[in-house]
């Protein structure tokens, strides 16, 4: 059974910390340090929505979970997990921690953290509805940092899917396969890894995990040409589909189209293809915008002014 120090147990369980022995000067030079690249400072998050942060957090964890099954890359996983959990909480943005640490800071953060994102008001609304299993994440990462077998992996990722509102079916399928890695066929391994690679290239291009992950995929020959890249590269908006927002959507699409319009928004937010039934539910809004565009530049400018006023009101 893997033994942990009192400080490490405190990290896994969360909520408190213990003093740690003082390190020797410049000891950090003895091993590779993961420094956040995608989030070098908290201003980098201005281009990200709360949903973006949730998706990227989830993808990094999937990368770690996949690589840990290959002994050659266990040290990579160990270092990354250790540098993520080398402090006992995620309530401070840390430039010299990992991107995963800082995504946890934003996803689990307070109003100050939400104010640093692309759409603070929408982020605060979504944050109020989000409860992520921090203790379970800490436990998982601490176990990875000791090269020990993590417990209840499948349950953790299912909880994360729910709490992070992961709706992308590709991500869910990747999770199902990766958390059952030992039973996969060669084709299933290649397909799931390639889909994850596409997602990482689209969503984590500038992150501190991509270099090691791409090297891992190439080294193990796990990329296949049989998988089509359907990964959207644009930021995913924090669309308003709560009760208060839906009552206003009803004024635009009508009560009869409201359910279909909500499904349209859900699918659009997760980057999935949209069936005609749900597209028809949102069509009144599309027609409204088309009428404005067809009326000429004056009306388009008025719409832009109104949009800017609405964005300022949400801040």
PDB file of N, CA and C in Angstrom, residues 191-246:
ATOM      1  N   UNK A 191      -8.072   4.928 -32.078  1.00  0.00           N
ATOM      2  CA  UNK A 191      -9.179   5.850 -32.337  1.00  0.00           C
ATOM      3  C   UNK A 191      -9.402   6.814 -31.172  1.00  0.00           C
ATOM      4  N   UNK A 192      -9.406   6.279 -29.953  1.00  0.00           N
ATOM      5  CA  UNK A 192      -9.644   7.139 -28.789  1.00  0.00           C
ATOM      6  C   UNK A 192      -8.496   8.120 -28.591  1.00  0.00           C
ATOM      7  N   UNK A 193      -7.267   7.655 -28.793  1.00  0.00           N
ATOM      8  CA  UNK A 193      -6.111   8.536 -28.627  1.00  0.00           C
ATOM      9  C   UNK A 193      -6.091   9.622 -29.693  1.00  0.00           C
ATOM     10  N   UNK A 194      -6.424   9.265 -30.923  1.00  0.00           N
ATOM     11  CA  UNK A 194      -6.427  10.249 -32.005  1.00  0.00           C
ATOM     12  C   UNK A 194      -7.490  11.312 -31.773  1.00  0.00           C
ATOM     13  N   UNK A 195      -8.659  10.903 -31.312  1.00  0.00           N
ATOM     14  CA  UNK A 195      -9.708  11.883 -31.015  1.00  0.00           C
ATOM     15  C   UNK A 195      -9.273  12.826 -29.895  1.00  0.00           C
ATOM     16  N   UNK A 196      -8.613  12.268 -28.891  1.00  0.00           N
ATOM     17  CA  UNK A 196      -8.115  13.116 -27.806  1.00  0.00           C
ATOM     18  C   UNK A 196      -7.026  14.048 -28.321  1.00  0.00           C
ATOM     19  N   UNK A 197      -6.175  13.556 -29.197  1.00  0.00           N
ATOM     20  CA  UNK A 197      -5.122  14.387 -29.775  1.00  0.00           C
ATOM     21  C   UNK A 197      -5.718  15.557 -30.551  1.00  0.00           C
ATOM     22  N   UNK A 198      -6.762  15.305 -31.332  1.00  0.00           N
ATOM     23  CA  UNK A 198      -7.433  16.382 -32.061  1.00  0.00           C
ATOM     24  C   UNK A 198      -7.971  17.436 -31.086  1.00  0.00           C
ATOM     25  N   UNK A 199      -8.575  16.969 -30.001  1.00  0.00           N
ATOM     26  CA  UNK A 199      -9.132  17.896 -29.012  1.00  0.00           C
ATOM     27  C   UNK A 199      -8.036  18.721 -28.353  1.00  0.00           C
ATOM     28  N   UNK A 200      -6.919  18.077 -28.035  1.00  0.00           N
ATOM     29  CA  UNK A 200      -5.802  18.777 -27.398  1.00  0.00           C
ATOM     30  C   UNK A 200      -5.207  19.816 -28.343  1.00  0.00           C
ATOM     31  N   UNK A 201      -5.057  19.460 -29.606  1.00  0.00           N
ATOM     32  CA  UNK A 201      -4.509  20.413 -30.572  1.00  0.00           C
ATOM     33  C   UNK A 201      -5.434  21.609 -30.772  1.00  0.00           C
ATOM     34  N   UNK A 202      -6.731  21.376 -30.680  1.00  0.00           N
ATOM     35  CA  UNK A 202      -7.687  22.463 -30.877  1.00  0.00           C
ATOM     36  C   UNK A 202      -7.837  23.335 -29.637  1.00  0.00           C
ATOM     37  N   UNK A 203      -7.850  22.710 -28.460  1.00  0.00           N
ATOM     38  CA  UNK A 203      -8.184  23.437 -27.237  1.00  0.00           C
ATOM     39  C   UNK A 203      -6.979  23.748 -26.349  1.00  0.00           C
ATOM     40  N   UNK A 204      -5.879  23.025 -26.540  1.00  0.00           N
ATOM     41  CA  UNK A 204      -4.727  23.182 -25.646  1.00  0.00           C
ATOM     42  C   UNK A 204      -3.438  23.413 -26.425  1.00  0.00           C
ATOM     43  N   UNK A 205      -3.548  24.064 -27.561  1.00  0.00           N
ATOM     44  CA  UNK A 205      -2.402  24.241 -28.453  1.00  0.00           C
ATOM     45  C   UNK A 205      -1.225  24.914 -27.759  1.00  0.00           C
ATOM     46  N   UNK A 206      -1.481  25.872 -26.892  1.00  0.00           N
ATOM     47  CA  UNK A 206      -0.392  26.609 -26.239  1.00  0.00           C
ATOM     48  C   UNK A 206      -0.132  26.129 -24.817  1.00  0.00           C
ATOM     49  N   UNK A 207      -0.672  24.986 -24.447  1.00  0.00           N
ATOM     50  CA  UNK A 207      -0.590  24.550 -23.052  1.00  0.00           C
ATOM     51  C   UNK A 207       0.726  23.851 -22.738  1.00  0.00           C
ATOM     52  N   UNK A 208       0.927  23.576 -21.454  1.00  0.00           N
ATOM     53  CA  UNK A 208       2.151  22.915 -21.011  1.00  0.00           C
ATOM     54  C   UNK A 208       2.082  21.393 -21.130  1.00  0.00           C
ATOM     55  N   UNK A 209       0.953  20.853 -21.581  1.00  0.00           N
ATOM     56  CA  UNK A 209       0.801  19.402 -21.693  1.00  0.00           C
ATOM     57  C   UNK A 209       0.991  18.909 -23.123  1.00  0.00           C
ATOM     58  N   UNK A 210       0.833  19.792 -24.103  1.00  0.00           N
ATOM     59  CA  UNK A 210       0.738  19.331 -25.489  1.00  0.00           C
ATOM     60  C   UNK A 210       2.035  18.719 -26.002  1.00  0.00           C
ATOM     61  N   UNK A 211       3.167  19.274 -25.628  1.00  0.00           N
ATOM     62  CA  UNK A 211       4.439  18.754 -26.131  1.00  0.00           C
ATOM     63  C   UNK A 211       4.644  17.304 -25.708  1.00  0.00           C
ATOM     64  N   UNK A 212       4.458  17.028 -24.429  1.00  0.00           N
ATOM     65  CA  UNK A 212       4.618  15.659 -23.936  1.00  0.00           C
ATOM     66  C   UNK A 212       3.559  14.731 -24.523  1.00  0.00           C
ATOM     67  N   UNK A 213       2.350  15.241 -24.680  1.00  0.00           N
ATOM     68  CA  UNK A 213       1.287  14.371 -25.178  1.00  0.00           C
ATOM     69  C   UNK A 213       1.505  14.023 -26.650  1.00  0.00           C
ATOM     70  N   UNK A 214       1.892  14.995 -27.453  1.00  0.00           N
ATOM     71  CA  UNK A 214       2.162  14.711 -28.866  1.00  0.00           C
ATOM     72  C   UNK A 214       3.350  13.751 -29.008  1.00  0.00           C
ATOM     73  N   UNK A 215       4.362  13.947 -28.186  1.00  0.00           N
ATOM     74  CA  UNK A 215       5.518  13.038 -28.206  1.00  0.00           C
ATOM     75  C   UNK A 215       5.089  11.624 -27.834  1.00  0.00           C
ATOM     76  N   UNK A 216       4.237  11.515 -26.830  1.00  0.00           N
ATOM     77  CA  UNK A 216       3.725  10.219 -26.393  1.00  0.00           C
ATOM     78  C   UNK A 216       2.954   9.519 -27.517  1.00  0.00           C
ATOM     79  N   UNK A 217       2.061  10.251 -28.172  1.00  0.00           N
ATOM     80  CA  UNK A 217       1.239   9.661 -29.238  1.00  0.00           C
ATOM     81  C   UNK A 217       2.120   9.180 -30.393  1.00  0.00           C
ATOM     82  N   UNK A 218       3.096  10.002 -30.766  1.00  0.00           N
ATOM     83  CA  UNK A 218       3.994   9.625 -31.860  1.00  0.00           C
ATOM     84  C   UNK A 218       4.853   8.427 -31.479  1.00  0.00           C
ATOM     85  N   UNK A 219       5.383   8.453 -30.277  1.00  0.00           N
ATOM     86  CA  UNK A 219       6.266   7.379 -29.811  1.00  0.00           C
ATOM     87  C   UNK A 219       5.544   6.036 -29.782  1.00  0.00           C
ATOM     88  N   UNK A 220       4.286   6.053 -29.383  1.00  0.00           N
ATOM     89  CA  UNK A 220       3.520   4.814 -29.263  1.00  0.00           C
ATOM     90  C   UNK A 220       2.746   4.467 -30.538  1.00  0.00           C
ATOM     91  N   UNK A 221       2.851   5.314 -31.555  1.00  0.00           N
ATOM     92  CA  UNK A 221       2.170   5.039 -32.819  1.00  0.00           C
ATOM     93  C   UNK A 221       0.666   4.953 -32.678  1.00  0.00           C
ATOM     94  N   UNK A 222       0.089   5.866 -31.895  1.00  0.00           N
ATOM     95  CA  UNK A 222      -1.334   5.775 -31.579  1.00  0.00           C
ATOM     96  C   UNK A 222      -2.212   6.716 -32.404  1.00  0.00           C
ATOM     97  N   UNK A 223      -1.622   7.456 -33.335  1.00  0.00           N
ATOM     98  CA  UNK A 223      -2.435   8.325 -34.191  1.00  0.00           C
ATOM     99  C   UNK A 223      -2.810   7.568 -35.459  1.00  0.00           C
ATOM    100  N   UNK A 224      -4.068   7.640 -35.832  1.00  0.00           N
ATOM    101  CA  UNK A 224      -4.554   6.954 -37.016  1.00  0.00           C
ATOM    102  C   UNK A 224      -5.224   7.939 -37.963  1.00  0.00           C
ATOM    103  N   UNK A 225      -5.155   7.639 -39.240  1.00  0.00           N
ATOM    104  CA  UNK A 225      -5.795   8.490 -40.242  1.00  0.00           C
ATOM    105  C   UNK A 225      -7.262   8.128 -40.447  1.00  0.00           C
ATOM    106  N   UNK A 226      -7.715   7.116 -39.750  1.00  0.00           N
ATOM    107  CA  UNK A 226      -9.090   6.647 -39.932  1.00  0.00           C
ATOM    108  C   UNK A 226     -10.109   7.473 -39.157  1.00  0.00           C
ATOM    109  N   UNK A 227      -9.631   8.403 -38.338  1.00  0.00           N
ATOM    110  CA  UNK A 227     -10.527   9.233 -37.526  1.00  0.00           C
ATOM    111  C   UNK A 227     -10.587  10.635 -38.119  1.00  0.00           C
ATOM    112  N   UNK A 228     -11.787  11.135 -38.324  1.00  0.00           N
ATOM    113  CA  UNK A 228     -11.978  12.475 -38.873  1.00  0.00           C
ATOM    114  C   UNK A 228     -11.918  13.507 -37.758  1.00  0.00           C
ATOM    115  N   UNK A 229     -11.261  14.610 -38.047  1.00  0.00           N
ATOM    116  CA  UNK A 229     -11.131  15.692 -37.061  1.00  0.00           C
ATOM    117  C   UNK A 229     -12.358  16.600 -37.143  1.00  0.00           C
ATOM    118  N   UNK A 230     -13.254  16.465 -36.164  1.00  0.00           N
ATOM    119  CA  UNK A 230     -14.454  17.304 -36.099  1.00  0.00           C
ATOM    120  C   UNK A 230     -14.376  18.323 -34.972  1.00  0.00           C
ATOM    121  N   UNK A 231     -13.185  18.519 -34.445  1.00  0.00           N
ATOM    122  CA  UNK A 231     -13.036  19.347 -33.252  1.00  0.00           C
ATOM    123  C   UNK A 231     -13.120  20.832 -33.597  1.00  0.00           C
ATOM    124  N   UNK A 232     -14.090  21.566 -33.018  1.00  0.00           N
ATOM    125  CA  UNK A 232     -14.147  23.020 -33.236  1.00  0.00           C
ATOM    126  C   UNK A 232     -13.023  23.711 -32.484  1.00  0.00           C
ATOM    127  N   UNK A 233     -12.460  24.744 -33.092  1.00  0.00           N
ATOM    128  CA  UNK A 233     -11.340  25.449 -32.468  1.00  0.00           C
ATOM    129  C   UNK A 233     -11.766  26.760 -31.818  1.00  0.00           C
ATOM    130  N   UNK A 234     -12.999  27.177 -32.017  1.00  0.00           N
ATOM    131  CA  UNK A 234     -13.438  28.456 -31.468  1.00  0.00           C
ATOM    132  C   UNK A 234     -13.766  28.312 -29.993  1.00  0.00           C
ATOM    133  N   UNK A 235     -13.746  29.446 -29.306  1.00  0.00           N
ATOM    134  CA  UNK A 235     -14.131  29.463 -27.901  1.00  0.00           C
ATOM    135  C   UNK A 235     -15.601  29.083 -27.770  1.00  0.00           C
ATOM    136  N   UNK A 236     -15.917  28.324 -26.723  1.00  0.00           N
ATOM    137  CA  UNK A 236     -17.297  27.912 -26.488  1.00  0.00           C
ATOM    138  C   UNK A 236     -17.973  28.909 -25.564  1.00  0.00           C
ATOM    139  N   UNK A 237     -18.997  29.605 -26.030  1.00  0.00           N
ATOM    140  CA  UNK A 237     -19.624  30.635 -25.194  1.00  0.00           C
ATOM    141  C   UNK A 237     -20.370  30.040 -24.017  1.00  0.00           C
ATOM    142  N   UNK A 238     -20.461  30.818 -22.940  1.00  0.00           N
ATOM    143  CA  UNK A 238     -21.297  30.435 -21.804  1.00  0.00           C
ATOM    144  C   UNK A 238     -22.717  30.885 -22.119  1.00  0.00           C
ATOM    145  N   UNK A 239     -23.436  30.057 -22.859  1.00  0.00           N
ATOM    146  CA  UNK A 239     -24.760  30.450 -23.320  1.00  0.00           C
ATOM    147  C   UNK A 239     -25.752  30.443 -22.169  1.00  0.00           C
ATOM    148  N   UNK A 240     -26.635  31.433 -22.196  1.00  0.00           N
ATOM    149  CA  UNK A 240     -27.631  31.539 -21.140  1.00  0.00           C
ATOM    150  C   UNK A 240     -28.806  30.615 -21.384  1.00  0.00           C
ATOM    151  N   UNK A 241     -28.833  29.486 -20.695  1.00  0.00           N
ATOM    152  CA  UNK A 241     -29.960  28.563 -20.835  1.00  0.00           C
ATOM    153  C   UNK A 241     -30.605  28.282 -19.486  1.00  0.00           C
ATOM    154  N   UNK A 242     -30.361  29.162 -18.526  1.00  0.00           N
ATOM    155  CA  UNK A 242     -31.022  29.027 -17.238  1.00  0.00           C
ATOM    156  C   UNK A 242     -32.471  29.468 -17.330  1.00  0.00           C
ATOM    157  N   UNK A 243     -33.189  29.351 -16.229  1.00  0.00           N
ATOM    158  CA  UNK A 243     -34.619  29.663 -16.236  1.00  0.00           C
ATOM    159  C   UNK A 243     -34.881  31.111 -16.628  1.00  0.00           C
ATOM    160  N   UNK A 244     -34.067  32.035 -16.093  1.00  0.00           N
ATOM    161  CA  UNK A 244     -34.303  33.448 -16.392  1.00  0.00           C
ATOM    162  C   UNK A 244     -34.049  33.754 -17.857  1.00  0.00           C
ATOM    163  N   UNK A 245     -33.009  33.122 -18.434  1.00  0.00           N
ATOM    164  CA  UNK A 245     -32.706  33.358 -19.846  1.00  0.00           C
ATOM    165  C   UNK A 245     -33.775  32.746 -20.745  1.00  0.00           C
ATOM    166  N   UNK A 246     -34.261  31.574 -20.378  1.00  0.00           N
ATOM    167  CA  UNK A 246     -35.237  30.889 -21.227  1.00  0.00           C
ATOM    168  C   UNK A 246     -36.548  31.658 -21.343  1.00  0.00           C
TER     169      UNK A 246
END
